[in-house]
Short mmCIF file of C-alpha atoms in Angstrom, two decimals:
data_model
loop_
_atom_site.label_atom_id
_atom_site.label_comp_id
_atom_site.label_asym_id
_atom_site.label_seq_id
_atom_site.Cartn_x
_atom_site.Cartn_y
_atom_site.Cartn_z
CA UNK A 1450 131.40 135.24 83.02
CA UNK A 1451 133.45 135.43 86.11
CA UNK A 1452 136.35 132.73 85.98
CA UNK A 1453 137.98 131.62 89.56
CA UNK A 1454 141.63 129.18 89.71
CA UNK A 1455 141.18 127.42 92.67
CA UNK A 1456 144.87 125.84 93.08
CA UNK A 1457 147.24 124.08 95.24
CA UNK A 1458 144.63 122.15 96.77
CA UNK A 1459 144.12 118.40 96.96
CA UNK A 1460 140.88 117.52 95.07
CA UNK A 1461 139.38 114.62 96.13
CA UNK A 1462 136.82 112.03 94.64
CA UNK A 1463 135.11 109.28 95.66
CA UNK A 1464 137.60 107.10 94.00
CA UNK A 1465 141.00 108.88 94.90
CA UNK A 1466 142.72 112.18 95.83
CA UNK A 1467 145.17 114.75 93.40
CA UNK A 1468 146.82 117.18 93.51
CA UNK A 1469 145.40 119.34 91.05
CA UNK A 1470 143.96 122.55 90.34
CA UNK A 1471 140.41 123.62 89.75
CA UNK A 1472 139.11 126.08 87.13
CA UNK A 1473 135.59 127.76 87.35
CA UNK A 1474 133.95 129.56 84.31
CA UNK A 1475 130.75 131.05 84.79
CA UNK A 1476 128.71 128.53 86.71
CA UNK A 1477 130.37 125.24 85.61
CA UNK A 1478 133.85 123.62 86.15
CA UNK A 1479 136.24 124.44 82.90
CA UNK A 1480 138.89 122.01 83.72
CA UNK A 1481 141.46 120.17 86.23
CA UNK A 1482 144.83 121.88 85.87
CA UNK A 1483 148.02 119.74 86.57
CA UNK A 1484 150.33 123.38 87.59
CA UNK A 1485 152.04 124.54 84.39
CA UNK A 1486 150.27 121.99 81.78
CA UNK A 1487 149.21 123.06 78.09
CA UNK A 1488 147.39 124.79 76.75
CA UNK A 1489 146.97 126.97 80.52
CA UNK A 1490 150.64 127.35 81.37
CA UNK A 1491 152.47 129.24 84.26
CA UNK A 1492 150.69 132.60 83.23
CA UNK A 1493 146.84 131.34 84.23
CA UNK A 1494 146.98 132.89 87.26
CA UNK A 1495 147.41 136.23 85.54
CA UNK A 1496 144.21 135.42 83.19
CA UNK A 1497 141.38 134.35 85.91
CA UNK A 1498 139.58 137.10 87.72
CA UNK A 1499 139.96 135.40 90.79
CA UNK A 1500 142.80 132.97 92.34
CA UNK A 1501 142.20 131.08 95.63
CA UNK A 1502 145.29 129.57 97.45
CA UNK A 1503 143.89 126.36 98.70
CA UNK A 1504 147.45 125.21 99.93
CA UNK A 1505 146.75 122.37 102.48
CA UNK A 1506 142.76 121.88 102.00
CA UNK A 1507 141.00 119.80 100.41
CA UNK A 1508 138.59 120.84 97.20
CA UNK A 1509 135.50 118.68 97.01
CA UNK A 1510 132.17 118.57 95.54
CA UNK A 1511 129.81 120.70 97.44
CA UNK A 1512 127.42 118.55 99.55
CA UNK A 1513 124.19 116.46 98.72
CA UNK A 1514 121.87 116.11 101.22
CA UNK A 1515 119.24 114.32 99.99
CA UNK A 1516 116.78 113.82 102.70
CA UNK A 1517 115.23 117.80 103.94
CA UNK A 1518 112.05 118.74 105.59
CA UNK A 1519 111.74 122.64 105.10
CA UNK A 1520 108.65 123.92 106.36
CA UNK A 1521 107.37 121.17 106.33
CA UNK A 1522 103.52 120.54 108.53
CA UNK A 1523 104.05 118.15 111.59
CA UNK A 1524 101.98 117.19 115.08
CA UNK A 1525 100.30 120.57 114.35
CA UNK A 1526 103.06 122.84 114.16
CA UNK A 1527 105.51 123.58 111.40
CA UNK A 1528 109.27 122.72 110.71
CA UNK A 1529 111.22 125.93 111.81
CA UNK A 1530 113.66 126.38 109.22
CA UNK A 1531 112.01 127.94 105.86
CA UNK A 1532 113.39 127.16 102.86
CA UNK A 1533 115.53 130.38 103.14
CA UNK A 1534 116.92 130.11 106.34
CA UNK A 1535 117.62 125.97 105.89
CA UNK A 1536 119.08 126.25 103.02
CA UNK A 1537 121.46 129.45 104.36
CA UNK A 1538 122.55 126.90 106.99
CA UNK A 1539 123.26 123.89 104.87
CA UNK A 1540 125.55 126.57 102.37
CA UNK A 1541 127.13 127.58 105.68
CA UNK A 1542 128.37 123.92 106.27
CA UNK A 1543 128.98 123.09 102.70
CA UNK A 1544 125.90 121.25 101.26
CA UNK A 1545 124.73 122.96 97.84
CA UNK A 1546 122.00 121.18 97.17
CA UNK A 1547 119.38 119.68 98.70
CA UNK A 1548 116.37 117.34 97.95
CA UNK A 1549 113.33 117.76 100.09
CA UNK A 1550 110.05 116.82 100.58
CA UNK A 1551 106.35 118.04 99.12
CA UNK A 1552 103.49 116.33 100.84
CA UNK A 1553 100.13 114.86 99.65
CA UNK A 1554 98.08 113.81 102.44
CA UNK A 1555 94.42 112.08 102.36
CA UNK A 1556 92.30 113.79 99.67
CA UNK A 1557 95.03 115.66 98.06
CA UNK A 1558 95.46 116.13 94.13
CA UNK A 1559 99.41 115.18 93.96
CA UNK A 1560 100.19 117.72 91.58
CA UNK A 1561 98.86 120.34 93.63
CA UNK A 1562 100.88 119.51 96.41
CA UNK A 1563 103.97 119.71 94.42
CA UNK A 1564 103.01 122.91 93.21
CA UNK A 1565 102.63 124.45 96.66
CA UNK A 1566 105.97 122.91 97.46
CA UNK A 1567 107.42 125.03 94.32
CA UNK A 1568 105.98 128.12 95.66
CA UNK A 1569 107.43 127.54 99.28
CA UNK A 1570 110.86 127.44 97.28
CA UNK A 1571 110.96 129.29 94.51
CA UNK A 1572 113.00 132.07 94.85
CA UNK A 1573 113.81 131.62 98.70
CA UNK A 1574 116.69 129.15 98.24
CA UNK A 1575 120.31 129.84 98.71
CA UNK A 1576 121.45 126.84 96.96
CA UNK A 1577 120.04 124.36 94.24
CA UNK A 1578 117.47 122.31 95.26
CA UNK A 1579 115.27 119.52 93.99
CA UNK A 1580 112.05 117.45 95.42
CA UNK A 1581 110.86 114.11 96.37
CA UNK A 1582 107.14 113.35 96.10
CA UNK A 1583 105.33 111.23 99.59
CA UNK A 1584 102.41 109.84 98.45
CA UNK A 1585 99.82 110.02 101.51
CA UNK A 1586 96.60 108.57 99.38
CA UNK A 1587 97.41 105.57 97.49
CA UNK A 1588 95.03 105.49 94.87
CA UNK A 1589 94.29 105.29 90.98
CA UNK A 1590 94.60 109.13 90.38
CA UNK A 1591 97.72 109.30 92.20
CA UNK A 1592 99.49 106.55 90.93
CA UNK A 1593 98.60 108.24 87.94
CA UNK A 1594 100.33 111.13 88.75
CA UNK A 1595 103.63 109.83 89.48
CA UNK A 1596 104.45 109.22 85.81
CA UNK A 1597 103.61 112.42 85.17
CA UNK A 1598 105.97 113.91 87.92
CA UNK A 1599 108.66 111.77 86.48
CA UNK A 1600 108.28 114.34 83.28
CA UNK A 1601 108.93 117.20 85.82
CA UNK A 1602 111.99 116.21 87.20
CA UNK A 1603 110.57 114.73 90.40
CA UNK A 1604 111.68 111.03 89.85
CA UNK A 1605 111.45 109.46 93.59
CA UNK A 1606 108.40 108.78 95.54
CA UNK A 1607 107.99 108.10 99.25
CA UNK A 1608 105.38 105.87 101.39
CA UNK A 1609 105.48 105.61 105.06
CA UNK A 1610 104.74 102.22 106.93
CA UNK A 1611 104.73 104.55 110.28
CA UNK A 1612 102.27 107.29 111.38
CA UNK A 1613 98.99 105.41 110.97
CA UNK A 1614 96.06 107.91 109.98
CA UNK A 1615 98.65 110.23 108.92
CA UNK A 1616 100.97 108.75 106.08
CA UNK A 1617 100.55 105.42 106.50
CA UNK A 1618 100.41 103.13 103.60
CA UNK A 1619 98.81 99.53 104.07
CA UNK A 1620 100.61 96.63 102.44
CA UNK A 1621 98.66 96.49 99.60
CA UNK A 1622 98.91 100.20 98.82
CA UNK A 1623 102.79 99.99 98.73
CA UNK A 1624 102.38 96.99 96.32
CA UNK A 1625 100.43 98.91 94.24
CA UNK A 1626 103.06 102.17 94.16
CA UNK A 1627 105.75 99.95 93.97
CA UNK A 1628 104.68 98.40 90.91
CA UNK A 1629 103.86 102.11 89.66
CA UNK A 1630 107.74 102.33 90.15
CA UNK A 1631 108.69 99.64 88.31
CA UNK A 1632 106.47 101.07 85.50
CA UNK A 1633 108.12 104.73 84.99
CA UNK A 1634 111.35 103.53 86.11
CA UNK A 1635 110.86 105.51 89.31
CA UNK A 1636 112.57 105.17 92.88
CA UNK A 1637 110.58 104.24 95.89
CA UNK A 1638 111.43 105.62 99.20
CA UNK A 1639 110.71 103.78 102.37
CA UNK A 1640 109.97 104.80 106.26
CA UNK A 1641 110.31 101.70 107.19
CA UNK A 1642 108.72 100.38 111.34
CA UNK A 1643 105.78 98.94 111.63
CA UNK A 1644 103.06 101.89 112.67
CA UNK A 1645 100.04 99.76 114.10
CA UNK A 1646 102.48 97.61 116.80
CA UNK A 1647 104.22 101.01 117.61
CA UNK A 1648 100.92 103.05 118.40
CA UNK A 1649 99.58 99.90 120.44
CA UNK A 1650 103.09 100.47 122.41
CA UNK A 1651 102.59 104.27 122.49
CA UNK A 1652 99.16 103.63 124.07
CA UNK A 1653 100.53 101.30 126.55
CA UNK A 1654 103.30 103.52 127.82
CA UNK A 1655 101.20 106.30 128.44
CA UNK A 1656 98.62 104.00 129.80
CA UNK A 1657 101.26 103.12 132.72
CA UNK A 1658 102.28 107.07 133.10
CA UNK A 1659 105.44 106.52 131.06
CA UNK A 1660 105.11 109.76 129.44
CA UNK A 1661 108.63 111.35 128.73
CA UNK A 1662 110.72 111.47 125.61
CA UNK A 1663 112.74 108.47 126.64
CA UNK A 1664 109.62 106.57 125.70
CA UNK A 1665 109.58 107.91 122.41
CA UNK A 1666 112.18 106.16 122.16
CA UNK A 1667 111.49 102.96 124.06
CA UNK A 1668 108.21 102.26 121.68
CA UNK A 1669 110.06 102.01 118.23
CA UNK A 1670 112.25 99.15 119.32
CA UNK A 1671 114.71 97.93 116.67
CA UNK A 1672 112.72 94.96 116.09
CA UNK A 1673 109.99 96.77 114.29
CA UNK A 1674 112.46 98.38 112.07
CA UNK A 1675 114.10 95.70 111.13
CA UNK A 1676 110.06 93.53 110.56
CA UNK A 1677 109.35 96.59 108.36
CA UNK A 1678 112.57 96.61 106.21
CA UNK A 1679 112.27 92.73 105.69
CA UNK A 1680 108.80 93.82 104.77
CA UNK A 1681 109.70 96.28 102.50
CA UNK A 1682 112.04 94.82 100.62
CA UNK A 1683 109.98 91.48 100.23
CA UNK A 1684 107.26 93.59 98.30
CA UNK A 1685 110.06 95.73 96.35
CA UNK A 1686 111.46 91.89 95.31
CA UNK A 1687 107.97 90.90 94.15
CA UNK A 1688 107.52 94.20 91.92
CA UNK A 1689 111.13 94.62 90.99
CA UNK A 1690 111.07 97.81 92.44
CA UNK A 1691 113.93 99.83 93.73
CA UNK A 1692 114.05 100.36 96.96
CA UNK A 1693 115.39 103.51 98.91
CA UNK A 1694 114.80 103.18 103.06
CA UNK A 1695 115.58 105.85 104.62
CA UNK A 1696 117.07 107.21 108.22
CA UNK A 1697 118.05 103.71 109.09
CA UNK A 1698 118.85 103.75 112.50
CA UNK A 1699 118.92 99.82 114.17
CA UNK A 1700 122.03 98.26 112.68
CA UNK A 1701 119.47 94.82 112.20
CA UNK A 1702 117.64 96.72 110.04
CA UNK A 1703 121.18 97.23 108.01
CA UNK A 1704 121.49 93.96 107.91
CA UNK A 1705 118.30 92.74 105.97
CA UNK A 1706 119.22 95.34 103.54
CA UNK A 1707 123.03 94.07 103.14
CA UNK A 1708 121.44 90.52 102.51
CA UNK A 1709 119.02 91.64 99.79
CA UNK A 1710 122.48 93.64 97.99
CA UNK A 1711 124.13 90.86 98.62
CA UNK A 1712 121.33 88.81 96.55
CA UNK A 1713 121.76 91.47 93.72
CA UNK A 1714 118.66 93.58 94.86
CA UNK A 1715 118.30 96.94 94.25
CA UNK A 1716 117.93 97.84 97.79
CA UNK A 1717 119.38 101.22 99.38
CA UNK A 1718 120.28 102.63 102.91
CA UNK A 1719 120.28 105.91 104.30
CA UNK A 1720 121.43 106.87 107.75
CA UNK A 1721 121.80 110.11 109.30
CA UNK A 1722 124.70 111.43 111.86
CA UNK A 1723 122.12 111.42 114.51
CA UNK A 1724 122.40 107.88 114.62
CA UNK A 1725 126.05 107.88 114.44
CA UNK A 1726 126.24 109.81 117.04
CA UNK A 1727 123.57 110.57 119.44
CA UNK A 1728 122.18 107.49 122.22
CA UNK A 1729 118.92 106.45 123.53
CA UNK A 1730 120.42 106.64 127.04
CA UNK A 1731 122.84 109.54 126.65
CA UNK A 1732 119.97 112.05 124.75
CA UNK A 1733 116.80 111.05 124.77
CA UNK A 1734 117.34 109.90 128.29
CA UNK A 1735 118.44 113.16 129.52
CA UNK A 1736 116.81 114.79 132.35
CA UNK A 1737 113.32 115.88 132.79
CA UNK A 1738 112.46 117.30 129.22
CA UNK A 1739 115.70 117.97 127.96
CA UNK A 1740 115.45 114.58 125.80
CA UNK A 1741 112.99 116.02 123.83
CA UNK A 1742 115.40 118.12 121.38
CA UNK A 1743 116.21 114.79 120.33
CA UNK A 1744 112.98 113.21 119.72
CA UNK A 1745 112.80 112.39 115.67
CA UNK A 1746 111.90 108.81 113.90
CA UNK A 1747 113.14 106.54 113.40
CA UNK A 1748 114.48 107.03 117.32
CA UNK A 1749 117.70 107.26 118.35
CA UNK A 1750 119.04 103.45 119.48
CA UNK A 1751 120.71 101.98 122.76
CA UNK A 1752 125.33 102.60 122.39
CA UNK A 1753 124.66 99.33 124.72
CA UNK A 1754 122.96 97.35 121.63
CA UNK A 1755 126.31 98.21 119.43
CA UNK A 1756 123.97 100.42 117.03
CA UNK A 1757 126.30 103.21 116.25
CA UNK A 1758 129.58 101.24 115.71
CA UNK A 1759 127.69 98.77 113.01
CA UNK A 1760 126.32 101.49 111.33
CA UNK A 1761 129.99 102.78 110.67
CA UNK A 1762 131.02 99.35 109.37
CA UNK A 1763 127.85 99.39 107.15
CA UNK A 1764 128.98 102.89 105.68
CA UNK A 1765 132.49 101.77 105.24
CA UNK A 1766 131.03 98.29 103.39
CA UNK A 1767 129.17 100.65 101.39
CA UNK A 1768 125.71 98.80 102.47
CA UNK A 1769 124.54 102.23 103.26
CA UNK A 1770 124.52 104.05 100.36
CA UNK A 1771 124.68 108.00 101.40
CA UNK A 1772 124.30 109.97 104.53
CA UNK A 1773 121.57 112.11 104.94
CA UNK A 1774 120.38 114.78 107.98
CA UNK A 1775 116.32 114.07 107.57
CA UNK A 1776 116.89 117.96 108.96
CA UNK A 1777 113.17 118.56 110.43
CA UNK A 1778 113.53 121.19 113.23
CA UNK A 1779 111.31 122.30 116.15
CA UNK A 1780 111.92 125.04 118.84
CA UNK A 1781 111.40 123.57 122.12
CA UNK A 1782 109.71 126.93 123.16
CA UNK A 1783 106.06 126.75 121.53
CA UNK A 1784 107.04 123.55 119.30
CA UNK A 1785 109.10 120.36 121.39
CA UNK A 1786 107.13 121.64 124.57
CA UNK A 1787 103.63 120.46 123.11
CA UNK A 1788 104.75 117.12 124.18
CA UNK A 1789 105.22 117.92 127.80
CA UNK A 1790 103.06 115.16 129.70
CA UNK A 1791 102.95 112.99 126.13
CA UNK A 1792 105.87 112.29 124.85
CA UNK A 1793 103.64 111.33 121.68
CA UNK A 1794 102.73 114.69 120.60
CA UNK A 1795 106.41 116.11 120.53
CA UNK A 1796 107.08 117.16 116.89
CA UNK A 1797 109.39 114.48 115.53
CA UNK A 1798 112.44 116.06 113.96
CA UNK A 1799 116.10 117.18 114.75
CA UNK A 1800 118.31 120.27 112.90
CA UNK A 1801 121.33 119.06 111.08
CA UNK A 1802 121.51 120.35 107.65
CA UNK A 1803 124.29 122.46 108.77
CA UNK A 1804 126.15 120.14 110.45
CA UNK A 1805 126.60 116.95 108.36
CA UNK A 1806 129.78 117.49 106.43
CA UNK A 1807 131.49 118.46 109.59
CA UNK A 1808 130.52 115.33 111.71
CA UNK A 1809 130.87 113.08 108.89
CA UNK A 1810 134.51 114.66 108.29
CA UNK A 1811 134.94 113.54 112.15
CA UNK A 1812 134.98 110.03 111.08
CA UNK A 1813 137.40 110.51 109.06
CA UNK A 1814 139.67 112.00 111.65
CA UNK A 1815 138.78 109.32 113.90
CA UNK A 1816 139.18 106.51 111.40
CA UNK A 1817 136.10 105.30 110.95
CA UNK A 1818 136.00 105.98 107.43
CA UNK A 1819 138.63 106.96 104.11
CA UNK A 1820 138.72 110.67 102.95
CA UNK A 1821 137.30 109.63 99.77
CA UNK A 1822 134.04 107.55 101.40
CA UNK A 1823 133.33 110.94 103.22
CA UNK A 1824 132.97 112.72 99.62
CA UNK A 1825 131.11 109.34 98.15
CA UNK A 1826 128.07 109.01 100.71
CA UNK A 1827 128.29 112.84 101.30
CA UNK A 1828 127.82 114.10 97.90
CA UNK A 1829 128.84 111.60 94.88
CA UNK A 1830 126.03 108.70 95.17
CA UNK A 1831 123.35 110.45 96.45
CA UNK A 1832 123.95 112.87 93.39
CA UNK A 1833 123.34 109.59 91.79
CA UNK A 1834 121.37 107.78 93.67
CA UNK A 1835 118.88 110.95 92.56
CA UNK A 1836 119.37 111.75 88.88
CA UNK A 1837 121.69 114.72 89.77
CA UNK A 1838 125.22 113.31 88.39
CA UNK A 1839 127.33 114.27 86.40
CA UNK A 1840 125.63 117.72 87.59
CA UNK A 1841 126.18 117.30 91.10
CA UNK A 1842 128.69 114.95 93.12
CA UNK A 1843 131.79 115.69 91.41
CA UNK A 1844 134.75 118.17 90.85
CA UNK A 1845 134.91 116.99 86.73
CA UNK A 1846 135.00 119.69 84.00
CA UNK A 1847 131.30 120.11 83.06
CA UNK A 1848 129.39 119.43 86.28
CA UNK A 1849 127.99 122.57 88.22
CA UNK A 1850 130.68 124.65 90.10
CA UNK A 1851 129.26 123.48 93.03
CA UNK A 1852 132.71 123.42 95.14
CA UNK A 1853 133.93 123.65 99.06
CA UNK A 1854 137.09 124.03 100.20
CA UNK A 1855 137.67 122.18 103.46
CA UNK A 1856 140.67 122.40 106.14
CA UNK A 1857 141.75 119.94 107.56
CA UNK A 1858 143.62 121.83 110.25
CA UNK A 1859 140.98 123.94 110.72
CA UNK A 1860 138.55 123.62 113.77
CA UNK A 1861 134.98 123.64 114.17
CA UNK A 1862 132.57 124.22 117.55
CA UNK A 1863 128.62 123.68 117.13
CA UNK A 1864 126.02 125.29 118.67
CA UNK A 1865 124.03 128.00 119.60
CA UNK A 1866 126.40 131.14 118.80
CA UNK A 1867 128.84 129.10 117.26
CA UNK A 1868 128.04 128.01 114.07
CA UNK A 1869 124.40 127.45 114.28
CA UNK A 1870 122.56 129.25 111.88
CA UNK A 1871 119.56 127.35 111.84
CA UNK A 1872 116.09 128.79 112.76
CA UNK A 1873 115.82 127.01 116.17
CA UNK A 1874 116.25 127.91 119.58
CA UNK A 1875 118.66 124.95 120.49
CA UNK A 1876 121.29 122.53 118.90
CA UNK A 1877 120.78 118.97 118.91
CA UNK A 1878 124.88 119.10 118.45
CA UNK A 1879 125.96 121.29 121.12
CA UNK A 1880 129.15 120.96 122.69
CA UNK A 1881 130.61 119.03 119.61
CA UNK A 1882 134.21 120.14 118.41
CA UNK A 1883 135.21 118.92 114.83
CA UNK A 1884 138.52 118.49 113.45
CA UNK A 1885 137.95 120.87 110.32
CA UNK A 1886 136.08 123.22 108.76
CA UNK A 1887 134.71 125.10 105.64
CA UNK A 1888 136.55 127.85 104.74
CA UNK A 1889 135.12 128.00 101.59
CA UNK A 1890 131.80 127.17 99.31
CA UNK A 1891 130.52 127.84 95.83
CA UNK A 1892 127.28 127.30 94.21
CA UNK A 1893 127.32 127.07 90.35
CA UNK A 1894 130.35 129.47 90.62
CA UNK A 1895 129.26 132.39 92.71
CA UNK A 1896 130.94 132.16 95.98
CA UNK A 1897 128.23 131.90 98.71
CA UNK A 1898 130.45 131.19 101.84
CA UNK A 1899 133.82 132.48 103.15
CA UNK A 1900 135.26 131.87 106.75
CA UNK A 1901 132.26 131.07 107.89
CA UNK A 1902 130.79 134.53 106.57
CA UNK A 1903 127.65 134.07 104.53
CA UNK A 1904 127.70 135.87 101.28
CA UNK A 1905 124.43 134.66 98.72
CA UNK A 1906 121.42 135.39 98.16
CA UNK A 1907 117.72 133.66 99.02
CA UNK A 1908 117.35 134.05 94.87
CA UNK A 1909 120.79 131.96 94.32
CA UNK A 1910 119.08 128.23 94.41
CA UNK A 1911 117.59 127.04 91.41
CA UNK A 1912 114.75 124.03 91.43
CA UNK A 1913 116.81 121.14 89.81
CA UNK A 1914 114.73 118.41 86.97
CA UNK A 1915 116.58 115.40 88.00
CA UNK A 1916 116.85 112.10 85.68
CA UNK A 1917 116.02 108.56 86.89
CA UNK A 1918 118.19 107.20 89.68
CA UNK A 1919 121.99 106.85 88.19
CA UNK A 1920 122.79 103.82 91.00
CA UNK A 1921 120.80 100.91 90.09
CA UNK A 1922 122.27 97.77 89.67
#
């Protein structure tokens, strides 16, 4: 087994910062060195097959992201990142692992579903990855079927109160799942607005000519997040569910969820840069079609309505519980463009799986948030939020040697030609310039990145089993 000393670095945690070095052994972490200590000694360096100087860097835990849609079927066309060339990206930007999505849909066996998701994977991943189940068809076979899943590693379950004839779930159907949850000890995921008043908006927008992606935008108002997250997390209180909502976007919506933590519920955010970021008036309003790279739902909200700067205080409460990218990418050549005249058929989704250390990192540099809250809601509690800590989440002797080495004086531009290796044809981030950058990243101890030069394998990822949620209260 290959054995790397990773020193001079600062390691930090979700609880703190040390100097300290790292040692790698075969695919796991050995131990944390102080310089010098027993048994190692001064002469370590002269044992190890490999010794990286990470002299002014940080040394975290590689990246979580916990919320992926990899090829992934959508307004009839097809996310356009595969599972290869996603997970390349997210390596690239120093996530090693993600958790995405397999699909059932109306009159689909669950377990079948999962199984085509394992052969979309399998063997095309650069880094470890795991899956979430959505349950499309509510009924007694597949309720069935998520206790079985829980045996195979696949321990969280999502429902959609959006999408109506797609993925929507009625009230009584998410009752029923939700007590399934309760049952196997399971997590339920949540996309949480209210699908029937937002199509009945849809139609009337397009009925007045109102036909560009600003309206996308413009019929999901914040209010029918925020009804469906009360919603949701009344019928998660009356199972005793958990409850996971994702891509939370309207900071109202935030605030039914800090109420029900407050109360002691075991209620969960997730947010996504694009919403830390990126404006209804500033993207989605951009000329002619241009707003349609940044079409993706829940929408993007108003800077006006104070959205983006309550979402930060909601991260640094620790109300929102990790940051994910809900990466679902479309070209706008042959994919975004189907929308042209309807803003309703524009494939919802925006690229970001390589991006989300970096801009999260940013908010560091700005002050929005500490060093160590970057590492907790990038990595640490969604590893166990999702069954993957100790594993995942956390330089500590044992866990995976899952590890990036990230300079702070280093300097990153995103986009097209820059460092944008995602399968599209544009970049929802273009033009952004972060204080940092990955210099380095390994995955279970084979280095996979190095100044920004890709060096793995599609066969490097391995499908993770993870254990029941590690974050409940």
């Amino acid at each position: 087994m290959v054995t790397t000393l990773i020193r001079g670095g600062t390691v930090v945690s979700a609880t703190g910062r040390q100097s300290i070095d790292v040692l790698i052994d075969g695919a796991t972490i050995a131990a944390l060195i102080e310089p010098g200590a027993a048994p190692f000694g001064d002469g370590l360096a002269e044992r190890v097959d490999n010794v990286v100087d990470a002299t002014g860097k940080y040394v975290i835990p590689g990246g979580v992201d916990a919320h992926t849609h990899m090829q992934m079927p959508f307004g009839g066309t097809t996310a356009s990142d595969t599972f290869e060339t996603g997970t390349r990206a997210a390596a690239l930007g120093g996530t090693t692992t993600i958790v995405d999505f397999a699909i059932q849909t109306p009159g689909e066996h669950v377990q079948d579903t999962l199984q085509a998701w394992h052969e979309k994977a399998a063997g095309n991943c650069a880094i470890d990855y795991g899956f979430h189940q959505i349950i499309g068809d509510v009924n007694t076979e597949s309720l069935a079927a998520m206790g079985e899943l829980i045996d195979e590693g696949v321990t969280s379950f999502k429902l959609f109160m959006a999408y109506p004839g797609v993925y929507y779930s009625t009230d009584g159907q998410i009752l029923r799942a939700m007590q399934k949850c309760a049952e196997i000890g399971g997590l339920m995921m949540m996309h949480a607005e209210n699908g029937i008043a937002i199509d009945e908006l849809v139609a009337q927008h397009l009925g007045r000519g109102e036909t560009g992606p600003y309206f996308h935008g413009v019929s999901r108002p914040w209010q029918l997040e925020e009804e469906a997250t009360h919603r949701a997390i009344m019928l998660a209180d009356v199972t005793g569910a958990p409850l996971y909502v994702v891509h939370v976007s309207a900071h109202q919506a935030l605030e039914q969820i800090a109420t029900a933590r407050g109360a002691g519920g075991n209620v969960f955010a997730e947010t996504c840069p694009q919403y830390l970021y990126l404006s209804l008036e500033e993207q989605l309003g951009a000329g002619g079609f241009e707003g349609a790279k940044w079409v993706c739902s829940t929408p993007l909200r108003a800077r006006s309505e104070g959205h983006q700067d309550q979402l930060w205080r909601y991260i640094r409460t620790g109300d929102v519980a990790g940051v994910a990218t809900d990466h679902c990418p479309f070209c706008m050549v042959g994919q975004k463009e189907l929308g042209i005249g309807n803003f309703s058929k524009i494939p919802n989704g925006i690229g970001g799986v390589e991006h989300r250390m970096d801009l999260m990192f940013q908010g560091v540099v700005d002050g929005r948030i500490s060093l160590e809250r970057w590492v907790e809601v990038c990595a640490t509690t969604p590893a166990r939020m999702f069954g993957l800590y100790p594993r995942k989440g956390v330089i500590s002797p044992g866990a995976d040697a899952d590890v990036v080495i990230y300079d702070p004086a280093g300097h990153t531009s995103i986009g097209v030609g820059k460092t944008h290796h995602m399968n599209m044809d544009h970049s929802a981030w273009e033009g952004f310039e972060i204080d940092g950058a990955v210099t380095a990243v390994w995955s279970r101890g084979k280095k996979v990145v190095e100044d920004r030069r890709y060096l793995g394998a599609k066969t490097d990822g391995r499908f993770v089993r993870r254990e029941l949620s590690q974050n409940l209260i």
